[in-house]
Short mmCIF file of C-alpha atoms in Angstrom, two decimals:
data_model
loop_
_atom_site.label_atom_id
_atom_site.label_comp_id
_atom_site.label_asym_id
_atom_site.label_seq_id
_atom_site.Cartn_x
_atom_site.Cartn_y
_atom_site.Cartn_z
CA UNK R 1 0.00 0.00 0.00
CA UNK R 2 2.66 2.65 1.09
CA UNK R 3 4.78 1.09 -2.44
CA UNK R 4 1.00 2.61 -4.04
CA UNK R 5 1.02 5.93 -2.31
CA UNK R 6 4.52 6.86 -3.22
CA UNK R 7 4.26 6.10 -6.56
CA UNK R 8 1.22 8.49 -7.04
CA UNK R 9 3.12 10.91 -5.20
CA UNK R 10 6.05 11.29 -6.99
CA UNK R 11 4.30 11.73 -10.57
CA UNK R 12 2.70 14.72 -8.76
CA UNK R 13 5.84 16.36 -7.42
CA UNK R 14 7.55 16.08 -10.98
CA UNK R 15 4.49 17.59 -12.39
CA UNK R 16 4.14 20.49 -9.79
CA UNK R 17 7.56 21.92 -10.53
CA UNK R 18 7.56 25.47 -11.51
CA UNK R 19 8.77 25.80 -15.72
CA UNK R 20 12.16 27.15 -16.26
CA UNK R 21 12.30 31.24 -16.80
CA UNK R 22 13.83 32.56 -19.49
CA UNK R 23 17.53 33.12 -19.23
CA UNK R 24 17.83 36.82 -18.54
CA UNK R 25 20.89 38.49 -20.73
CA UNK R 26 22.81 41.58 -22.08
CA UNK R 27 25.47 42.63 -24.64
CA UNK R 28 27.59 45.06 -22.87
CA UNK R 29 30.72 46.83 -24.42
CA UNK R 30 33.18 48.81 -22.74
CA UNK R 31 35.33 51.61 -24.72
CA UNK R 32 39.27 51.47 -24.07
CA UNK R 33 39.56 54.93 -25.46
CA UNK R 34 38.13 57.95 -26.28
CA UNK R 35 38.25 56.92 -29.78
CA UNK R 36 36.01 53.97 -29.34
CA UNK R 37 33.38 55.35 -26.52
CA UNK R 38 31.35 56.86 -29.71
CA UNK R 39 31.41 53.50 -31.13
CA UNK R 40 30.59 51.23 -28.68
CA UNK R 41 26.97 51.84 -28.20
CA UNK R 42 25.86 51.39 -31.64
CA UNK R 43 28.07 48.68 -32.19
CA UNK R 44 25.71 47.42 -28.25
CA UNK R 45 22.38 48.04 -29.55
CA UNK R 46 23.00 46.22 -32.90
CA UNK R 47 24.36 43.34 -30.71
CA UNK R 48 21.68 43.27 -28.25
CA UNK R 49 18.96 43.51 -31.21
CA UNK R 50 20.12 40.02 -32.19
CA UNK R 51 20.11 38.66 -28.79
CA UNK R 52 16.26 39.51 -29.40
CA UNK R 53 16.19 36.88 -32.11
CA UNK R 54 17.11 33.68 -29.44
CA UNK R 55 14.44 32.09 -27.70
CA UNK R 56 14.92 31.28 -24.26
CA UNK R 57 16.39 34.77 -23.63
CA UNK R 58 15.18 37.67 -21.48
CA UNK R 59 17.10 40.36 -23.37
CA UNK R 60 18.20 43.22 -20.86
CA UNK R 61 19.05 46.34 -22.64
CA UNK R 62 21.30 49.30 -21.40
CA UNK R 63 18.60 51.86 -20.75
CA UNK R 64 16.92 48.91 -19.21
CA UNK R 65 19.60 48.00 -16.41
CA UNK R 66 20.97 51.54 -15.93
CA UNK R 67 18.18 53.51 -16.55
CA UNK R 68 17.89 56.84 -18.73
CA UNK R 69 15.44 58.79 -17.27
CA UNK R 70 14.13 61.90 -18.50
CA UNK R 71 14.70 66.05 -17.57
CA UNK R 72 12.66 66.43 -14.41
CA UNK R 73 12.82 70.36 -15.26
CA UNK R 74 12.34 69.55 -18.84
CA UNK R 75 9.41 67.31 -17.91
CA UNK R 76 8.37 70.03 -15.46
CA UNK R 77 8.70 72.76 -18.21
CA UNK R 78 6.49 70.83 -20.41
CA UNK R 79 3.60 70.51 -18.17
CA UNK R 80 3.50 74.72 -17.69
CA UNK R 81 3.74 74.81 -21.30
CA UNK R 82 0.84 72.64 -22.39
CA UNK R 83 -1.59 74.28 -19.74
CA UNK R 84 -0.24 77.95 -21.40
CA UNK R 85 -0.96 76.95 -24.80
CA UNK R 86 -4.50 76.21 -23.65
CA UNK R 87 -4.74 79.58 -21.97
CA UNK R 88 -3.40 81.34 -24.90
CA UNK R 89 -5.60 79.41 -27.40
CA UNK R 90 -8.45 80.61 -25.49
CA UNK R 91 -7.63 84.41 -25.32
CA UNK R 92 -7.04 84.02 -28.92
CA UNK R 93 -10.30 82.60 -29.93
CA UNK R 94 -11.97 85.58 -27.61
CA UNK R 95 -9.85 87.94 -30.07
CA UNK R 96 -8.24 89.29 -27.14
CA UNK R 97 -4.49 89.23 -28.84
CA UNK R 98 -2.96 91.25 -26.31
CA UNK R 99 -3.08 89.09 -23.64
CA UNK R 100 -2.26 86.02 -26.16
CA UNK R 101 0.58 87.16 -27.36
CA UNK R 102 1.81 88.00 -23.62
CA UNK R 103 0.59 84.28 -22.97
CA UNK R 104 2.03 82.99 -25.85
CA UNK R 105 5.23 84.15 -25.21
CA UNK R 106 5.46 82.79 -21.93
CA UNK R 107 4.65 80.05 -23.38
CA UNK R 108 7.12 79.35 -26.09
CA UNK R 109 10.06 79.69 -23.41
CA UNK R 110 9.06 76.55 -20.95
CA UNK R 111 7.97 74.46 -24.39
CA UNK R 112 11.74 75.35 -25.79
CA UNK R 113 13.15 74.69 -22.40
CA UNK R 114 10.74 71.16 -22.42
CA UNK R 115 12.72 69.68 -25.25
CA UNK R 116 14.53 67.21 -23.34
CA UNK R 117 10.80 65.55 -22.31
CA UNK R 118 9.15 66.28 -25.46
CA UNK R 119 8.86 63.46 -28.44
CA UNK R 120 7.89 65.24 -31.37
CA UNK R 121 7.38 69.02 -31.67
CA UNK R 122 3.60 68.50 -31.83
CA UNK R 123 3.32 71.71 -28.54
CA UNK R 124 5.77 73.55 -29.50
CA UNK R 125 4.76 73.54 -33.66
CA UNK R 126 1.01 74.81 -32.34
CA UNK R 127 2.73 78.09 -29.93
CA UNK R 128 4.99 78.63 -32.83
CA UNK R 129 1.96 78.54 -35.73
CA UNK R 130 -0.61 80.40 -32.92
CA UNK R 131 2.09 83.17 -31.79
CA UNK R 132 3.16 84.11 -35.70
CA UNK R 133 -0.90 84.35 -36.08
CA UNK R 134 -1.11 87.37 -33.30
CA UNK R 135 1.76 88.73 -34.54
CA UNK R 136 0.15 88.88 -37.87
CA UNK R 137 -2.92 89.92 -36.67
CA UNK R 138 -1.53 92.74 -34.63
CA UNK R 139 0.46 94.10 -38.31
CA UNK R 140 3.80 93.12 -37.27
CA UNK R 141 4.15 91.12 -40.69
CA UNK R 142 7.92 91.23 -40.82
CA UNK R 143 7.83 89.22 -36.95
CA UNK R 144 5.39 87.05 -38.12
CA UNK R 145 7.05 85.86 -41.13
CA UNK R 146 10.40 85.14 -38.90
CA UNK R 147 8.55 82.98 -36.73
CA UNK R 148 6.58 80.90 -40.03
CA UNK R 149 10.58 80.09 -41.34
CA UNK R 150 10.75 78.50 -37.17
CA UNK R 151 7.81 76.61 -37.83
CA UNK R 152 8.62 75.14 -40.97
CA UNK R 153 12.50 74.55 -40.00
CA UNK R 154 10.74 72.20 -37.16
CA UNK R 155 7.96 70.75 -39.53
CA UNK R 156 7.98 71.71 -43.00
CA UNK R 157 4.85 69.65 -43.63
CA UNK R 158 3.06 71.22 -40.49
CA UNK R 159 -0.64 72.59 -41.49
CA UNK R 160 -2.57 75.45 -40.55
CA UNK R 161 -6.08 74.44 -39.63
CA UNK R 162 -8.66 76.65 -41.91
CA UNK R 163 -10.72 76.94 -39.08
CA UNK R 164 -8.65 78.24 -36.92
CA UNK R 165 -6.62 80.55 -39.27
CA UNK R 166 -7.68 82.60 -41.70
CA UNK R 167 -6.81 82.56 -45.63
CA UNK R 168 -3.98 85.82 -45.91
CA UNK R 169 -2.25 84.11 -42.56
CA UNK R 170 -2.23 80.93 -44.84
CA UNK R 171 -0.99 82.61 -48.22
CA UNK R 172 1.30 84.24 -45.84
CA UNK R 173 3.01 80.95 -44.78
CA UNK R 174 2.56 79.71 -48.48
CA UNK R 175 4.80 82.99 -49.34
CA UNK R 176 7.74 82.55 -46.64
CA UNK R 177 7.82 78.57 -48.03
CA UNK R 178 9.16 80.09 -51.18
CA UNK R 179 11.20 82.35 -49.88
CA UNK R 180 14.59 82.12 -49.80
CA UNK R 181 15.30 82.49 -46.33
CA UNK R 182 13.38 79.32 -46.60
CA UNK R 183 15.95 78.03 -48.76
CA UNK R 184 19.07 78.79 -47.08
CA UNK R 185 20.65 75.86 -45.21
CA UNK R 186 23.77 75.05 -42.47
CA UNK R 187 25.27 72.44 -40.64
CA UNK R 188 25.60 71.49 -36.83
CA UNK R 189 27.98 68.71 -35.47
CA UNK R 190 26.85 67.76 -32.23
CA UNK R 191 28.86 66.65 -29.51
CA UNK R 192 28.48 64.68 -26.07
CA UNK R 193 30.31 63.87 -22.91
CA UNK R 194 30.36 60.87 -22.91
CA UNK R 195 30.13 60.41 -26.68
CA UNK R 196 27.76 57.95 -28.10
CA UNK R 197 24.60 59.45 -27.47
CA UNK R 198 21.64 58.81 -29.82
CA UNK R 199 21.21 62.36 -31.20
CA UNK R 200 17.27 63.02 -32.51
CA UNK R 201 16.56 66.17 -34.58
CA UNK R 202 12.94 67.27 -34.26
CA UNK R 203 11.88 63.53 -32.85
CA UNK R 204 13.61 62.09 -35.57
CA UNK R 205 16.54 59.46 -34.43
CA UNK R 206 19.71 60.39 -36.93
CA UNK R 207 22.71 58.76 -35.38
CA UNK R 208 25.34 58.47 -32.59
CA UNK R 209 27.46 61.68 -30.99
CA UNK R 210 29.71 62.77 -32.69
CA UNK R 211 27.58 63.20 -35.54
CA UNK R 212 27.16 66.37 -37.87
CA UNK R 213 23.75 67.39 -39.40
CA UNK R 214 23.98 68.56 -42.60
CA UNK R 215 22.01 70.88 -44.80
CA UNK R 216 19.54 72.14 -42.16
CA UNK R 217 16.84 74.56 -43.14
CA UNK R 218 17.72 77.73 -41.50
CA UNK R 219 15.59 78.63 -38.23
CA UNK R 220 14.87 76.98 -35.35
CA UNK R 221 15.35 73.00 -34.44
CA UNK R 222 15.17 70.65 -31.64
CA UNK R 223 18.11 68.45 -30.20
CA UNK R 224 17.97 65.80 -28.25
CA UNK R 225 19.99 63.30 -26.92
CA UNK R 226 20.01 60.07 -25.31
CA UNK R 227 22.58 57.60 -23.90
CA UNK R 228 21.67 54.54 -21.95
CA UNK R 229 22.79 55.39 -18.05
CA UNK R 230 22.65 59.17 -18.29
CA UNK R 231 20.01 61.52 -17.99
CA UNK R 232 18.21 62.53 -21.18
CA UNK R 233 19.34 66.35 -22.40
CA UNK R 234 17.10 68.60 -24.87
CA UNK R 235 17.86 72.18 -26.47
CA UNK R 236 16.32 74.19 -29.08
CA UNK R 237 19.32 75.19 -31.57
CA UNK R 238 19.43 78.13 -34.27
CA UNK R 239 20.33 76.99 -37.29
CA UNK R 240 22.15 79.64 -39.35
CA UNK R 241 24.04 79.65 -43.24
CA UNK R 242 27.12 79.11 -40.79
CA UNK R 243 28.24 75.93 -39.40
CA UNK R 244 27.99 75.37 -36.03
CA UNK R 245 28.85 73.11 -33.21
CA UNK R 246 27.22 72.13 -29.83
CA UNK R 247 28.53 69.94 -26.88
CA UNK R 248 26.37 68.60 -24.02
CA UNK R 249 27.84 67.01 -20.79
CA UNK R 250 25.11 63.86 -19.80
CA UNK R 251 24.49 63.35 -16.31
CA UNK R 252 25.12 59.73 -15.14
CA UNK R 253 22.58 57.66 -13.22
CA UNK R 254 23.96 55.88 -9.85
CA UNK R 255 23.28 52.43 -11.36
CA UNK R 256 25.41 53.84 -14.33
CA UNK R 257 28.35 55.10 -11.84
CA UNK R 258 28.34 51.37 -9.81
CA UNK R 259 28.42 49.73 -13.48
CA UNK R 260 31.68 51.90 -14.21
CA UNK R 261 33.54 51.92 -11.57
CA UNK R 262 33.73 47.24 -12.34
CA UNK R 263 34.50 47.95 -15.56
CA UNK R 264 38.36 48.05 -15.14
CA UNK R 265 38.09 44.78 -13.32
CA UNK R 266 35.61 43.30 -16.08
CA UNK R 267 37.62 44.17 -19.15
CA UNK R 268 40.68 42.59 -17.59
CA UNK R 269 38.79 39.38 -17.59
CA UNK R 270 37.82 39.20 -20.70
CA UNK R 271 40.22 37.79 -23.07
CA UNK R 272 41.04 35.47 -20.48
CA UNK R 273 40.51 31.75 -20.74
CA UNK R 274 39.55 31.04 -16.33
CA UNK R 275 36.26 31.94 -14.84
CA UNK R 276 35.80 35.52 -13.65
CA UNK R 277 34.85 36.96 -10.48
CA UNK R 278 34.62 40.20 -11.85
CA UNK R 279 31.39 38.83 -14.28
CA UNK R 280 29.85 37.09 -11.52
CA UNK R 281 29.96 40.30 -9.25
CA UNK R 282 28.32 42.83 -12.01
CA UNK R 283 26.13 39.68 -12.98
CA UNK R 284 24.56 39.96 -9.44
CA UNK R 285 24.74 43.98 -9.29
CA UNK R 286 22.48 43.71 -13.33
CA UNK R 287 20.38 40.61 -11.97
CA UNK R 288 21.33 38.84 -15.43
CA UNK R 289 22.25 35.29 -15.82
CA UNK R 290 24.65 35.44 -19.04
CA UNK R 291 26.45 38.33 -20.71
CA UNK R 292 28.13 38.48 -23.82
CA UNK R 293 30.79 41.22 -22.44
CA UNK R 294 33.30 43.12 -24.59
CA UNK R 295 35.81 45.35 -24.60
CA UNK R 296 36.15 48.15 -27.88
CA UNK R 297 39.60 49.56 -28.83
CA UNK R 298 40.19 52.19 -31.89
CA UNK R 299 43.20 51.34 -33.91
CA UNK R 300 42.84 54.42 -36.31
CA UNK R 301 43.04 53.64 -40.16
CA UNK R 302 43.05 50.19 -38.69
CA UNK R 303 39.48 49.91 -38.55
CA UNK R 304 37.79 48.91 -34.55
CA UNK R 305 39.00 45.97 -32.42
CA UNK R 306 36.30 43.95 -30.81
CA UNK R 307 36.99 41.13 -28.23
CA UNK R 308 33.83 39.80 -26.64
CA UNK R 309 33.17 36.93 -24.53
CA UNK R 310 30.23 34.78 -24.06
CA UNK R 311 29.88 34.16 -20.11
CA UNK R 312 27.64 32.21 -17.70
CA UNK R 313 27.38 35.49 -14.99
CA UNK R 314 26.72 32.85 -12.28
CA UNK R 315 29.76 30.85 -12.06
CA UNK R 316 32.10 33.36 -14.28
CA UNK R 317 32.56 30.53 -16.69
CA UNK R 318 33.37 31.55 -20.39
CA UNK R 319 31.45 29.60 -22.75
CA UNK R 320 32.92 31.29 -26.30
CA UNK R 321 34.68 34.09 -27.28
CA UNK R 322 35.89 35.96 -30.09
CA UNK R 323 37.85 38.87 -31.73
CA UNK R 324 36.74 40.34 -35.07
CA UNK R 325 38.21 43.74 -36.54
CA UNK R 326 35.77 46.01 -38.25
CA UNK R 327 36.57 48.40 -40.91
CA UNK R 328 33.87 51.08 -40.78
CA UNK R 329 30.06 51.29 -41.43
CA UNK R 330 29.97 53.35 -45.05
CA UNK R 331 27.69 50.18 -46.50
CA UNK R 332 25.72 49.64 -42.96
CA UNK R 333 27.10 46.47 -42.91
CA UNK R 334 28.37 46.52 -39.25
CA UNK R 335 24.69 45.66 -37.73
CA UNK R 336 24.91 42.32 -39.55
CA UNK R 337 28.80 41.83 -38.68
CA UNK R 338 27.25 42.09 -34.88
CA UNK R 339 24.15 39.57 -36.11
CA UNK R 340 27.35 37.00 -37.04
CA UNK R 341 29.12 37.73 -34.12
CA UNK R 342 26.30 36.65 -31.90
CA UNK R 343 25.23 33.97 -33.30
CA UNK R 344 28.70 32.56 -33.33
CA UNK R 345 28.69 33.33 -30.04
CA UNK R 346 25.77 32.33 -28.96
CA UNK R 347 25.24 28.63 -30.55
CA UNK R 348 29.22 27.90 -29.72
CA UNK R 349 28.45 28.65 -26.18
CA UNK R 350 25.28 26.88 -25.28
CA UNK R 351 26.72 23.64 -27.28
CA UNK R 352 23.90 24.11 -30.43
CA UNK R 353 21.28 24.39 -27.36
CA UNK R 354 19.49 27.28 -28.54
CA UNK R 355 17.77 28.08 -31.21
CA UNK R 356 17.37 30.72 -33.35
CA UNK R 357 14.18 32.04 -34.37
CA UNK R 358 13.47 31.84 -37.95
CA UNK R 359 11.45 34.34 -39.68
CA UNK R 360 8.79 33.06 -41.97
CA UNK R 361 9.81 35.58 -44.96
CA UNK R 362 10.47 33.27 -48.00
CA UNK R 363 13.16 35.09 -49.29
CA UNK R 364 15.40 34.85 -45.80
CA UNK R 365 18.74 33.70 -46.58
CA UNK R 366 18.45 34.59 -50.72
CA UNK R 367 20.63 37.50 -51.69
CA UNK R 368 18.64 36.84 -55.79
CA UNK R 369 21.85 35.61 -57.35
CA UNK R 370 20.31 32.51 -57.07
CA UNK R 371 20.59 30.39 -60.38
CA UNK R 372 17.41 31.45 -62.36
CA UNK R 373 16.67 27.90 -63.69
CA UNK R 374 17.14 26.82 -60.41
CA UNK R 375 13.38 27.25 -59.68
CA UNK R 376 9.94 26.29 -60.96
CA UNK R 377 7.05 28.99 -60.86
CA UNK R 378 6.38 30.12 -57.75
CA UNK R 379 9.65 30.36 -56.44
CA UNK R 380 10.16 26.44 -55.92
CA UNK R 381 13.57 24.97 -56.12
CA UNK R 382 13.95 21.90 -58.31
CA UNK R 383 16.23 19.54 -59.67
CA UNK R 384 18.11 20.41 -62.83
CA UNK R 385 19.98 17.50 -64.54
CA UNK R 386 22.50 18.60 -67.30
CA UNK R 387 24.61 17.09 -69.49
CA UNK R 388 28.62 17.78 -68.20
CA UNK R 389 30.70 19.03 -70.85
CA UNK R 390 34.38 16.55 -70.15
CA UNK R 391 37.16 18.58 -69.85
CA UNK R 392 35.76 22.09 -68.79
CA UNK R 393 36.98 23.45 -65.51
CA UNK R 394 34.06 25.95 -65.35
CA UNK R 395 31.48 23.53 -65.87
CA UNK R 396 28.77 24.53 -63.96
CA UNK R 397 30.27 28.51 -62.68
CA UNK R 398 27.90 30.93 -63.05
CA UNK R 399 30.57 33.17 -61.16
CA UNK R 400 27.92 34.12 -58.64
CA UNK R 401 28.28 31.70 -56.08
CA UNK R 402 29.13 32.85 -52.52
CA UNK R 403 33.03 33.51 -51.77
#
């Protein structure tokens, strides 16, 4: 009887143990010189994007473990400046344009100083548009005009509602779009400490500090700039026929200043061969399991040095590791170097134990040099049989294959 009981028992306890979590993991790079610290994040994200494609992974990205929150004054900015465009929109549908223009310009300076909490320039597009409309209205033309060439350097496609604006304010904006203040353009090369920031010009994401912007429509344009582990910064710059630079200094979080002052420790361990301390003690302070850490060096015409290692955070353990020079991005074809890198990685290290998730596009894994008669209608390979010519070397080249 008790031989009965325990083997009813048992089945139960196997079946009431709690399914294995996902493995939780980051790609984490650290910059051995100034030269690399502007590469190193991309060169992160791209690496932590494929991580994405694994299953069985909890991918933990940058912003994720060291936070990057946003301006508190910048947030706090933005709140007084929605609740004044409201006012102002109201005194200007009473026609009282004295008090909206006083409104309105109290208004435009917390929205410019909101920048680093704003998305898109949706607020500070309607002030702009509404405060060129009072101007207008009041017969200061020439002001008016100015502030239409702001407007249209933030949004060129932004448009003036007919029912709130009438027709000679919207010829007038129709006039300064063919002007050629309107066509006069400059550059800006922005610049970070740290570098490597994302850098967004009027909500649009346009590359990693330091980065120039070229041919900008003159007039006014918003900046801002994000770096996983610092605080987020926003400015309103003034684009002029002049080139121009900007630097911002990025405020670190704590979690970001505990993360760097390992990092010494962690990059000495990585090109080594015994388990690591070093990755078991940040794998604790992250609360990841595995980490494919990496250290970035800049060897000039030389192209980038990359040695990263594939580690089990728990036990310091390195499963894989590899080093791979790159020699620039001027194709884009460093995101896929990373994609290679991590799958190499990857499989090595957990022994062919995971898998990678396919995508069900039919054309993955064709680059169309494909023989043509190497398919039926449809796209369908098949078999082609032909008759081999004795003697020819080339018998069967197309010269297309891959190297």
């Amino acid at each position: 009887m008790k031989a009965l009981v325990l083997a009813v028992l048992f089945p139960a306890v196997a079946l009431a143990a709690p399914p294995p979590t996902p493995r939780r993991i980051s790609a984490l790079l650290i910059p051995m010189d100034q030269g690399a610290e502007g590469h190193s994040v991309r060169l992160e994200t791209y690496m932590n994007e494929a991580l994405e494609q694994f299953a069985g992974f909890t991918v933990k990205k940058p912003e994720e473990l060291f936070g990057m929150p946003p301006d508190d004054e910048a947030a706090a900015s933005l709140k007084r400046g929605q609740k004044g465009l409201e006012e102002s929109l109201e005194a200007y549908n009473a026609r009282d344009y004295d008090d909206a223009e006083r409104k309105l310009r109290a208004t435009l300076k917390e929205l410019q100083g909101a920048v680093g909490a704003m998305g898109s320039c949706v607020e500070l597009c309607e002030a702009t548009a509404l405060y060129a409309a009072v101007l207008y209205l009041r017969g200061d033309t020439e002001e008016a005009k100015l502030n239409l060439v702001d407007l249209m350097a933030l949004n060129p496609t932004f448009e003036l509602s007919t029912k709130r604006y009438n027709k000679d304010f919207i010829a007038l904006r129709a006039t300064v779009a063919t002007s050629r203040s309107s066509s006069l353009r400059g550059t800006v090369t922005v610049k970070t400490q740290p570098l490597g920031a994302r850098v967004y010009l009027d909500g649009e994401f346009q590359g990693y500090t330091p980065f120039t912007l070229p041919a900008m429509q003159v007039g006014k344009h918003m900046i801002k700039l994000s770096r996983p582990g610092f605080r987020q910064h926003g400015q309103i710059i003034e684009v002029t026929p002049d080139d121009a630079e900007i630097t911002a200094e990025l405020s670190p979080t704590n979690n970001y200043k505990k993360y760097d002052s390992q990092l010494d420790k962690v990059a000495s361990e990585i090109v080594k061969t015994t388990p690591s301390p070093s990755s078991v003690t940040l794998g604790k302070a992250l609360s990841i399991d595995r980490g494919l850490l990496g250290t970035v060096k800049d060897l000039g015409p030389n192209g980038t040095e990359l040695v990263v290692g594939f580690f089990d955070l728990r036990d310091g353990k390195k499963l894989a590791g590899r080093r791979i020079v790159l020699q620039g991005d001027e194709f884009g074809q460093e995101k896929q170097e990373m994609s290679r890198l991590v799958n190499y990685l990857v499989n090595n290290g957990m022994g062919g134990g995971e898998q990678k998730v396919k995508a069900s596009d039919p054309l993955e894994n064709r680059h169309g040099m494909e023989e043509w008669n190497g398919e039926d209608q449809g796209g369908r390979g098949r078999q082609v049989t032909e008759k081999k010519k004795k003697g020819d070397p080339l018998d069967g080249v197309n010269g297309t294959e891959d190297w």
